[in-house]
Structure formats: C-alpha cells, structure tokens
C-alpha cells in the first residue's frame, strides 16, 4: 500500500514538474494515442499522425516535446528546423518504418521510373525525401484519389493499408512489402471467438491490420476516425483492433461505453496488441528530456528540404 501511494505521489510530482518546465521553456507536448495514459494526460495535444503533423506545423512554441516514435519527431523537425525537437527515448522506433530501408527503396523506385510515389507518414525522413506526396491513414484515400488515374502510383511502406486503399479506390497500386508488427499481431480466430461471446458488439479496425481482420470489421478507420465513430455510437459495444493505447482517450470520450481490445496471437498480460516502441517512453523520460532538452532530433538539411515538399503537399491537400 505504501509503495502504491509513493508511486502515485511520484507521478503527481512528475506531472507538476513537467507542466512547470513546459511553461518556463515555452514548450509544447505532442502525444500519440498509443502513448501510456500518464503521458497523454500531460500533453497539450493527443492525436493521430495527421493531427500531430498539423499541430507541429502551426505551433509557436520554442520546443516541441514529441511523445511518440522517431519518425513522428523527425516530421516535426522537418516542419520546424529552427525549433528544438526532443524525443523522450531515441529507442522509440517503428517496425513499419524499419521495414523500408532507404537503399532498398531507392532501387525499388528506380524499377518504376514513371510512377508517382505516395508514402505513408510511418517512414524515415530519407524515404519521405524520395516521395512525391506523404499521407496518413486519415487521408490516404483522399491523397490517392487526388492523383489523375492515368498516373501510376507506388504506395509505401504499408502493404496492408495499400491493399485497403487499392480496394476501395479501384486504383492498381504498386506496393512496397512493409507492415506494422502490432497490427499484424491480431488473431482472427481469437477475434471471432471474442465476437461470439459479445454478439451485440461492433468490430472497429485500423487499416494497417491484415485483410482478414478488416473483412470482419464493421468500421475501418484511422485512430482519430475510430474515436469519432465510437463517439457517434456511444450506446454500442466495441471490439477495438488497433494498439491498445487508444483505449485511454477513447474511454474518456465515451465513459459509459464498453470497449474491448482485440486479442493478439501471442498470450500476454494485456491480452491485446501493444507497441513496445510506443511504450518505451515514460513520464520520467518525458520530464528528463524536457529538463535537459535532450535527446534532440536532427535531420540533415538536404534531406529535410526534400522531405518537406511531400509533407507540405499532404498538409495542403488535407485542409
């Protein structure tokens, strides 16, 4: 009991110190929905990749503390070269971004010289620099449909999102063979068994999930889209097929709605799919990086300038 009280006291103290430092340093804390609840609760903005990019583009803060993963902080730095951008832990990477090495993608792109390149924002700055337009799961369909039908498209790095967009748009996309291990971890058998136990529930899924999960879903959308869908149907029960961190913000929006995390193949303590990279960040690390203004994110200027072009195109098309 004493340990729990002390831990609670430490959390409160950390939160107070984070809020104090944030004000002193004119910093903004941007957090993704997949971050731990304690970090979401001290953030100035919690959102999906599109919302976070938009907030990063418009902030007047001197420092951006990005509570997310590396490619997200990189995107913030690309948009704000004169600002200090820090990430609580540099080990907060991304399996999807890692699945698309720049050298291999350069060769792949050269094999399709007449193709326009659309890349999902979950990729490195080097990949963005090789792209024509960046997209997120919120706007991928709109971005693809903005391209004239006679222009062939490479879509990278997420093959599952690419397959889904190809299916609903009717466009024949050339796909890079990349995927997110978190969204590929869902078990269709366990999911269907869970649905049998809760036949009055609706399955909602992120388009990074595999086709058999999406085929079982009542609604498919980005993290922000899923939250908005649940808000519009608060009387329903939901089985949620995306990283379990979203449940914190989602439950705040619909406190009386039953939310059930979709089960993963692997048996684990939460019986859900969690991103180990997202969970690397802690409240203590958030405080430390704000205090020490480190570790800082830096993007070589030549890559930054080239990567900025497709990001700005995305932001313009998303207005």
Short mmCIF file of N, CA and C in Angstrom, two decimals, residues 35-183:
data_model
loop_
_atom_site.label_atom_id
_atom_site.label_comp_id
_atom_site.label_asym_id
_atom_site.label_seq_id
_atom_site.Cartn_x
_atom_site.Cartn_y
_atom_site.Cartn_z
N UNK A 35 0.51 6.33 -26.70
CA UNK A 35 1.36 6.55 -25.53
C UNK A 35 0.65 6.11 -24.26
N UNK A 36 1.43 5.90 -23.19
CA UNK A 36 0.83 5.48 -21.92
C UNK A 36 -0.09 6.60 -21.41
N UNK A 37 -1.12 6.25 -20.64
CA UNK A 37 -2.10 7.25 -20.16
C UNK A 37 -1.47 8.45 -19.45
N UNK A 38 -0.45 8.20 -18.61
CA UNK A 38 0.15 9.30 -17.85
C UNK A 38 0.74 10.37 -18.77
N UNK A 39 1.30 9.93 -19.91
CA UNK A 39 1.85 10.90 -20.86
C UNK A 39 0.73 11.62 -21.60
N UNK A 40 -0.29 10.87 -22.00
CA UNK A 40 -1.41 11.52 -22.68
C UNK A 40 -2.04 12.61 -21.80
N UNK A 41 -2.07 12.36 -20.50
CA UNK A 41 -2.73 13.28 -19.58
C UNK A 41 -1.98 14.61 -19.39
N UNK A 42 -0.69 14.65 -19.69
CA UNK A 42 0.06 15.91 -19.55
C UNK A 42 0.30 16.59 -20.90
N UNK A 43 -0.13 15.96 -21.97
CA UNK A 43 0.12 16.50 -23.31
C UNK A 43 -0.80 17.68 -23.61
N UNK A 44 -0.30 18.59 -24.44
CA UNK A 44 -1.12 19.70 -24.92
C UNK A 44 -2.07 19.23 -26.01
N UNK A 45 -1.63 18.21 -26.73
CA UNK A 45 -2.46 17.66 -27.80
C UNK A 45 -2.18 16.18 -27.93
N UNK A 46 -3.25 15.39 -28.00
CA UNK A 46 -3.14 13.94 -28.24
C UNK A 46 -3.87 13.66 -29.54
N UNK A 47 -3.21 12.97 -30.46
CA UNK A 47 -3.86 12.75 -31.73
C UNK A 47 -3.21 11.68 -32.57
N UNK A 48 -3.68 11.58 -33.83
CA UNK A 48 -3.09 10.64 -34.78
C UNK A 48 -2.03 11.37 -35.58
N UNK A 49 -1.42 10.67 -36.54
CA UNK A 49 -0.28 11.25 -37.26
C UNK A 49 -0.64 12.52 -38.02
N UNK A 50 -1.83 12.55 -38.61
CA UNK A 50 -2.23 13.76 -39.34
C UNK A 50 -2.40 14.93 -38.39
N UNK A 51 -3.16 14.73 -37.32
CA UNK A 51 -3.38 15.80 -36.35
C UNK A 51 -2.08 16.28 -35.73
N UNK A 52 -1.19 15.36 -35.42
CA UNK A 52 0.10 15.72 -34.83
C UNK A 52 0.94 16.52 -35.81
N UNK A 53 0.92 16.14 -37.08
CA UNK A 53 1.66 16.89 -38.11
C UNK A 53 1.12 18.30 -38.24
N UNK A 54 -0.20 18.41 -38.23
CA UNK A 54 -0.82 19.74 -38.34
C UNK A 54 -0.48 20.61 -37.15
N UNK A 55 -0.51 20.03 -35.94
CA UNK A 55 -0.15 20.80 -34.74
C UNK A 55 1.32 21.20 -34.76
N UNK A 56 2.18 20.30 -35.21
CA UNK A 56 3.61 20.61 -35.30
C UNK A 56 3.86 21.74 -36.29
N UNK A 57 3.08 21.75 -37.38
CA UNK A 57 3.27 22.77 -38.40
C UNK A 57 2.85 24.15 -37.92
N UNK A 58 1.88 24.22 -37.02
CA UNK A 58 1.32 25.52 -36.63
C UNK A 58 1.79 26.03 -35.28
N UNK A 59 2.58 25.23 -34.53
CA UNK A 59 2.94 25.63 -33.17
C UNK A 59 3.87 26.85 -33.15
N UNK A 60 3.69 27.67 -32.14
CA UNK A 60 4.57 28.83 -31.92
C UNK A 60 5.52 28.59 -30.73
N UNK A 61 5.51 27.37 -30.23
CA UNK A 61 6.39 27.03 -29.11
C UNK A 61 7.85 27.04 -29.56
N UNK A 62 8.76 27.24 -28.61
CA UNK A 62 10.19 27.19 -28.92
C UNK A 62 10.70 25.76 -28.95
N UNK A 63 10.05 24.89 -28.18
CA UNK A 63 10.47 23.49 -28.09
C UNK A 63 9.28 22.56 -28.31
N UNK A 64 9.49 21.53 -29.10
CA UNK A 64 8.46 20.50 -29.30
C UNK A 64 8.94 19.22 -28.62
N UNK A 65 8.18 18.79 -27.63
CA UNK A 65 8.45 17.51 -26.97
C UNK A 65 7.50 16.50 -27.61
N UNK A 66 8.08 15.57 -28.36
CA UNK A 66 7.24 14.64 -29.10
C UNK A 66 7.17 13.30 -28.39
N UNK A 67 6.04 13.05 -27.77
CA UNK A 67 5.81 11.78 -27.09
C UNK A 67 5.18 10.83 -28.10
N UNK A 68 6.04 10.17 -28.83
CA UNK A 68 5.61 9.25 -29.88
C UNK A 68 6.81 8.43 -30.29
N UNK A 69 6.96 8.19 -31.57
CA UNK A 69 8.11 7.43 -32.05
C UNK A 69 8.96 8.31 -32.97
N UNK A 70 10.11 7.78 -33.37
CA UNK A 70 11.15 8.58 -34.01
C UNK A 70 10.68 9.29 -35.28
N UNK A 71 9.96 8.58 -36.17
CA UNK A 71 9.57 9.21 -37.43
C UNK A 71 8.63 10.40 -37.19
N UNK A 72 7.85 10.36 -36.11
CA UNK A 72 6.94 11.46 -35.79
C UNK A 72 7.74 12.70 -35.37
N UNK A 73 8.74 12.50 -34.53
CA UNK A 73 9.59 13.62 -34.11
C UNK A 73 10.39 14.16 -35.30
N UNK A 74 10.82 13.27 -36.17
CA UNK A 74 11.52 13.70 -37.39
C UNK A 74 10.63 14.61 -38.24
N UNK A 75 9.38 14.22 -38.38
CA UNK A 75 8.43 15.02 -39.17
C UNK A 75 8.27 16.41 -38.56
N UNK A 76 8.20 16.47 -37.23
CA UNK A 76 8.10 17.76 -36.55
C UNK A 76 9.33 18.62 -36.82
N UNK A 77 10.50 18.00 -36.83
CA UNK A 77 11.75 18.74 -37.10
C UNK A 77 11.81 19.20 -38.54
N UNK A 78 11.34 18.37 -39.46
CA UNK A 78 11.30 18.76 -40.88
C UNK A 78 10.45 20.01 -41.05
N UNK A 79 9.35 20.08 -40.32
CA UNK A 79 8.45 21.23 -40.40
C UNK A 79 8.95 22.44 -39.61
N UNK A 80 9.82 22.20 -38.63
CA UNK A 80 10.28 23.27 -37.73
C UNK A 80 11.80 23.22 -37.55
N UNK A 81 12.56 23.53 -38.59
CA UNK A 81 14.02 23.39 -38.49
C UNK A 81 14.68 24.28 -37.44
N UNK A 82 14.05 25.40 -37.12
CA UNK A 82 14.67 26.32 -36.15
C UNK A 82 14.29 26.01 -34.71
N UNK A 83 13.36 25.10 -34.51
CA UNK A 83 12.91 24.76 -33.16
C UNK A 83 13.66 23.55 -32.60
N UNK A 84 13.73 23.47 -31.29
CA UNK A 84 14.29 22.29 -30.64
C UNK A 84 13.19 21.22 -30.58
N UNK A 85 13.50 20.06 -31.11
CA UNK A 85 12.56 18.93 -31.08
C UNK A 85 13.22 17.80 -30.29
N UNK A 86 12.55 17.34 -29.25
CA UNK A 86 13.11 16.28 -28.42
C UNK A 86 12.15 15.09 -28.35
N UNK A 87 12.74 13.93 -28.18
CA UNK A 87 12.01 12.66 -28.06
C UNK A 87 12.44 12.03 -26.74
N UNK A 88 11.50 11.59 -25.90
CA UNK A 88 11.89 11.04 -24.59
C UNK A 88 12.91 9.91 -24.66
N UNK A 89 12.83 9.07 -25.70
CA UNK A 89 13.77 7.94 -25.82
C UNK A 89 14.02 7.68 -27.30
N UNK A 90 15.29 7.76 -27.72
CA UNK A 90 15.64 7.55 -29.12
C UNK A 90 15.37 6.12 -29.58
N UNK A 91 15.17 5.21 -28.62
CA UNK A 91 14.86 3.82 -28.99
C UNK A 91 13.40 3.63 -29.37
N UNK A 92 12.63 4.70 -29.30
CA UNK A 92 11.22 4.63 -29.70
C UNK A 92 11.16 4.66 -31.23
N UNK A 93 11.36 3.51 -31.83
CA UNK A 93 11.38 3.39 -33.28
C UNK A 93 10.04 2.95 -33.82
N UNK A 94 10.04 2.28 -34.97
CA UNK A 94 8.79 1.85 -35.60
C UNK A 94 9.10 0.67 -36.51
N UNK A 95 8.41 -0.45 -36.29
CA UNK A 95 8.66 -1.64 -37.11
C UNK A 95 8.29 -1.40 -38.57
N UNK A 96 7.27 -0.59 -38.81
CA UNK A 96 6.86 -0.29 -40.19
C UNK A 96 7.92 0.55 -40.89
N UNK A 97 8.41 1.60 -40.22
CA UNK A 97 9.47 2.42 -40.80
C UNK A 97 10.72 1.58 -41.05
N UNK A 98 11.04 0.69 -40.12
CA UNK A 98 12.22 -0.17 -40.27
C UNK A 98 12.09 -1.14 -41.44
N UNK A 99 10.85 -1.43 -41.84
CA UNK A 99 10.64 -2.39 -42.93
C UNK A 99 10.91 -1.80 -44.31
N UNK A 100 11.31 -0.53 -44.35
CA UNK A 100 11.56 0.15 -45.63
C UNK A 100 12.92 0.86 -45.59
N UNK A 101 14.01 0.12 -45.76
CA UNK A 101 15.35 0.73 -45.75
C UNK A 101 15.53 1.64 -46.97
N UNK A 102 16.13 2.81 -46.80
CA UNK A 102 16.28 3.76 -47.91
C UNK A 102 16.98 3.21 -49.15
N UNK A 103 18.08 2.47 -48.98
CA UNK A 103 18.80 1.94 -50.15
C UNK A 103 17.93 0.99 -50.96
N UNK A 104 17.22 0.10 -50.27
CA UNK A 104 16.35 -0.86 -50.96
C UNK A 104 15.19 -0.15 -51.64
N UNK A 105 14.65 0.89 -50.97
CA UNK A 105 13.53 1.61 -51.57
C UNK A 105 13.97 2.41 -52.78
N UNK A 106 15.17 2.95 -52.74
CA UNK A 106 15.72 3.69 -53.88
C UNK A 106 15.77 2.78 -55.11
N UNK A 107 16.24 1.55 -54.93
CA UNK A 107 16.30 0.58 -56.02
C UNK A 107 14.90 0.25 -56.52
N UNK A 108 13.97 0.06 -55.59
CA UNK A 108 12.57 -0.25 -55.93
C UNK A 108 11.96 0.89 -56.75
N UNK A 109 12.21 2.11 -56.34
CA UNK A 109 11.68 3.28 -57.03
C UNK A 109 12.26 3.37 -58.45
N UNK A 110 13.53 3.06 -58.59
CA UNK A 110 14.19 3.12 -59.90
C UNK A 110 13.63 2.08 -60.86
N UNK A 111 13.05 1.01 -60.33
CA UNK A 111 12.44 -0.02 -61.16
C UNK A 111 11.08 0.41 -61.71
N UNK A 112 10.55 1.50 -61.16
CA UNK A 112 9.25 2.03 -61.61
C UNK A 112 9.39 3.54 -61.86
N UNK A 113 10.19 3.91 -62.86
CA UNK A 113 10.56 5.32 -63.05
C UNK A 113 9.42 6.26 -63.40
N UNK A 114 8.33 5.74 -63.93
CA UNK A 114 7.21 6.60 -64.35
C UNK A 114 6.14 6.72 -63.27
N UNK A 115 6.39 6.16 -62.10
CA UNK A 115 5.38 6.13 -61.03
C UNK A 115 5.53 7.31 -60.07
N UNK A 116 4.40 7.84 -59.66
CA UNK A 116 4.37 8.84 -58.60
C UNK A 116 4.45 8.09 -57.26
N UNK A 117 5.21 8.62 -56.33
CA UNK A 117 5.44 7.92 -55.06
C UNK A 117 4.65 8.56 -53.92
N UNK A 118 3.73 7.78 -53.36
CA UNK A 118 2.98 8.19 -52.17
C UNK A 118 3.47 7.34 -51.01
N UNK A 119 3.96 7.98 -49.97
CA UNK A 119 4.42 7.21 -48.80
C UNK A 119 3.60 7.56 -47.57
N UNK A 120 3.27 6.52 -46.86
CA UNK A 120 2.62 6.63 -45.56
C UNK A 120 3.60 7.32 -44.63
N UNK A 121 3.10 8.18 -43.76
CA UNK A 121 3.96 9.00 -42.91
C UNK A 121 4.85 8.17 -41.98
N UNK A 122 4.47 6.89 -41.77
CA UNK A 122 5.25 5.99 -40.91
C UNK A 122 6.49 5.49 -41.64
N UNK A 123 7.39 6.41 -41.93
CA UNK A 123 8.64 6.07 -42.61
C UNK A 123 9.69 7.10 -42.24
N UNK A 124 10.92 6.82 -42.59
CA UNK A 124 12.03 7.71 -42.22
C UNK A 124 12.05 8.97 -43.08
N UNK A 125 12.82 9.96 -42.64
CA UNK A 125 12.98 11.19 -43.40
C UNK A 125 13.58 10.91 -44.78
N UNK A 126 14.48 9.92 -44.85
CA UNK A 126 15.09 9.57 -46.14
C UNK A 126 14.06 9.06 -47.14
N UNK A 127 13.10 8.27 -46.65
CA UNK A 127 12.03 7.76 -47.52
C UNK A 127 11.11 8.90 -47.95
N UNK A 128 10.78 9.79 -47.02
CA UNK A 128 9.95 10.94 -47.36
C UNK A 128 10.63 11.79 -48.44
N UNK A 129 11.95 11.91 -48.34
CA UNK A 129 12.70 12.71 -49.31
C UNK A 129 12.65 12.11 -50.71
N UNK A 130 12.33 10.84 -50.82
CA UNK A 130 12.20 10.18 -52.12
C UNK A 130 10.76 10.15 -52.61
N UNK A 131 9.87 10.82 -51.89
CA UNK A 131 8.44 10.74 -52.16
C UNK A 131 7.93 11.98 -52.88
N UNK A 132 6.76 11.81 -53.52
CA UNK A 132 6.07 12.95 -54.14
C UNK A 132 5.02 13.53 -53.20
N UNK A 133 4.32 12.66 -52.49
CA UNK A 133 3.32 13.08 -51.51
C UNK A 133 3.37 12.12 -50.32
N UNK A 134 3.20 12.66 -49.13
CA UNK A 134 3.08 11.85 -47.92
C UNK A 134 1.59 11.75 -47.58
N UNK A 135 1.20 10.67 -46.91
CA UNK A 135 -0.19 10.54 -46.47
C UNK A 135 -0.22 9.93 -45.08
N UNK A 136 -1.39 9.96 -44.46
CA UNK A 136 -1.62 9.24 -43.22
C UNK A 136 -2.82 8.33 -43.45
N UNK A 137 -3.16 7.51 -42.47
CA UNK A 137 -4.33 6.65 -42.63
C UNK A 137 -5.61 7.47 -42.70
N UNK A 138 -5.59 8.69 -42.14
CA UNK A 138 -6.76 9.56 -42.19
C UNK A 138 -7.05 10.08 -43.59
N UNK A 139 -5.99 10.33 -44.35
CA UNK A 139 -6.19 10.98 -45.64
C UNK A 139 -5.66 10.19 -46.84
N UNK A 140 -5.25 8.93 -46.63
CA UNK A 140 -4.64 8.14 -47.70
C UNK A 140 -5.55 8.03 -48.92
N UNK A 141 -6.83 7.78 -48.69
CA UNK A 141 -7.76 7.65 -49.81
C UNK A 141 -7.86 8.97 -50.58
N UNK A 142 -7.99 10.07 -49.86
CA UNK A 142 -8.09 11.38 -50.50
C UNK A 142 -6.83 11.70 -51.30
N UNK A 143 -5.66 11.36 -50.76
CA UNK A 143 -4.39 11.62 -51.44
C UNK A 143 -4.30 10.80 -52.72
N UNK A 144 -4.61 9.51 -52.63
CA UNK A 144 -4.57 8.64 -53.81
C UNK A 144 -5.54 9.13 -54.87
N UNK A 145 -6.74 9.49 -54.46
CA UNK A 145 -7.76 9.94 -55.42
C UNK A 145 -7.46 11.32 -56.01
N UNK A 146 -6.51 12.05 -55.41
CA UNK A 146 -6.12 13.36 -55.96
C UNK A 146 -5.20 13.21 -57.17
N UNK A 147 -4.67 12.01 -57.36
CA UNK A 147 -3.74 11.76 -58.47
C UNK A 147 -4.54 11.33 -59.70
N UNK A 148 -4.34 11.97 -60.85
CA UNK A 148 -5.05 11.56 -62.07
C UNK A 148 -4.89 10.07 -62.34
N UNK A 149 -5.97 9.42 -62.81
CA UNK A 149 -6.00 7.97 -62.96
C UNK A 149 -4.96 7.43 -63.92
N UNK A 150 -4.53 8.26 -64.86
CA UNK A 150 -3.55 7.78 -65.84
C UNK A 150 -2.12 7.74 -65.30
N UNK A 151 -1.92 8.30 -64.10
CA UNK A 151 -0.59 8.30 -63.49
C UNK A 151 -0.45 7.11 -62.54
N UNK A 152 0.49 6.18 -62.81
CA UNK A 152 0.67 5.02 -61.92
C UNK A 152 1.30 5.44 -60.59
N UNK A 153 0.98 4.69 -59.54
CA UNK A 153 1.39 5.06 -58.18
C UNK A 153 2.14 3.93 -57.49
N UNK A 154 3.25 4.29 -56.86
CA UNK A 154 3.89 3.43 -55.86
C UNK A 154 3.33 3.86 -54.51
N UNK A 155 2.88 2.89 -53.71
CA UNK A 155 2.40 3.18 -52.35
C UNK A 155 3.28 2.41 -51.37
N UNK A 156 3.88 3.13 -50.44
CA UNK A 156 4.81 2.50 -49.49
C UNK A 156 4.67 3.20 -48.12
N UNK A 157 5.15 2.59 -47.02
CA UNK A 157 5.67 1.23 -46.98
C UNK A 157 4.65 0.18 -46.55
N UNK A 158 3.43 0.59 -46.15
CA UNK A 158 2.49 -0.37 -45.55
C UNK A 158 1.64 -1.08 -46.60
N UNK A 159 1.89 -2.38 -46.78
CA UNK A 159 1.15 -3.14 -47.79
C UNK A 159 -0.31 -3.34 -47.40
N UNK A 160 -0.60 -3.44 -46.10
CA UNK A 160 -1.99 -3.65 -45.68
C UNK A 160 -2.84 -2.41 -45.94
N UNK A 161 -2.32 -1.25 -45.56
CA UNK A 161 -3.02 -0.01 -45.87
C UNK A 161 -3.13 0.16 -47.39
N UNK A 162 -2.05 -0.18 -48.10
CA UNK A 162 -2.06 -0.08 -49.55
C UNK A 162 -3.12 -0.96 -50.19
N UNK A 163 -3.22 -2.20 -49.74
CA UNK A 163 -4.24 -3.13 -50.27
C UNK A 163 -5.65 -2.57 -50.01
N UNK A 164 -5.84 -2.03 -48.81
CA UNK A 164 -7.15 -1.50 -48.45
C UNK A 164 -7.51 -0.29 -49.32
N UNK A 165 -6.57 0.64 -49.49
CA UNK A 165 -6.82 1.82 -50.32
C UNK A 165 -7.03 1.42 -51.78
N UNK A 166 -6.26 0.46 -52.25
CA UNK A 166 -6.43 -0.03 -53.62
C UNK A 166 -7.82 -0.60 -53.83
N UNK A 167 -8.30 -1.34 -52.84
CA UNK A 167 -9.62 -1.98 -52.92
C UNK A 167 -10.74 -0.95 -52.97
N UNK A 168 -10.70 0.04 -52.10
CA UNK A 168 -11.81 0.99 -52.03
C UNK A 168 -11.72 2.10 -53.08
N UNK A 169 -10.52 2.33 -53.61
CA UNK A 169 -10.35 3.38 -54.63
C UNK A 169 -10.44 2.83 -56.04
N UNK A 170 -10.21 1.53 -56.18
CA UNK A 170 -10.19 0.92 -57.51
C UNK A 170 -8.90 1.19 -58.26
N UNK A 171 -7.89 1.75 -57.56
CA UNK A 171 -6.60 2.04 -58.20
C UNK A 171 -5.66 0.85 -58.05
N UNK A 172 -4.92 0.56 -59.11
CA UNK A 172 -3.95 -0.52 -59.09
C UNK A 172 -2.62 0.03 -58.60
N UNK A 173 -2.35 -0.11 -57.31
CA UNK A 173 -1.15 0.46 -56.70
C UNK A 173 -0.01 -0.54 -56.70
N UNK A 174 1.20 -0.06 -56.93
CA UNK A 174 2.40 -0.88 -56.76
C UNK A 174 2.82 -0.75 -55.30
N UNK A 175 2.82 -1.85 -54.58
CA UNK A 175 3.01 -1.80 -53.13
C UNK A 175 4.40 -2.26 -52.70
N UNK A 176 4.96 -1.53 -51.76
CA UNK A 176 6.16 -1.98 -51.06
C UNK A 176 5.72 -3.00 -50.01
N UNK A 177 6.54 -4.00 -49.78
CA UNK A 177 6.17 -5.10 -48.88
C UNK A 177 6.58 -4.80 -47.44
N UNK A 178 5.89 -3.85 -46.82
CA UNK A 178 6.17 -3.49 -45.43
C UNK A 178 4.92 -3.65 -44.58
N UNK A 179 5.10 -3.74 -43.27
CA UNK A 179 3.94 -3.90 -42.38
C UNK A 179 4.32 -3.52 -40.95
N UNK A 180 3.27 -3.26 -40.15
CA UNK A 180 3.41 -2.96 -38.73
C UNK A 180 3.19 -4.25 -37.94
N UNK A 181 4.16 -4.63 -37.13
CA UNK A 181 4.04 -5.90 -36.40
C UNK A 181 2.90 -5.87 -35.39
N UNK A 182 2.56 -4.66 -34.90
CA UNK A 182 1.47 -4.55 -33.93
C UNK A 182 0.14 -4.88 -34.59
N UNK A 183 -0.09 -4.34 -35.77
CA UNK A 183 -1.37 -4.56 -36.45
C UNK A 183 -1.44 -5.92 -37.15
#
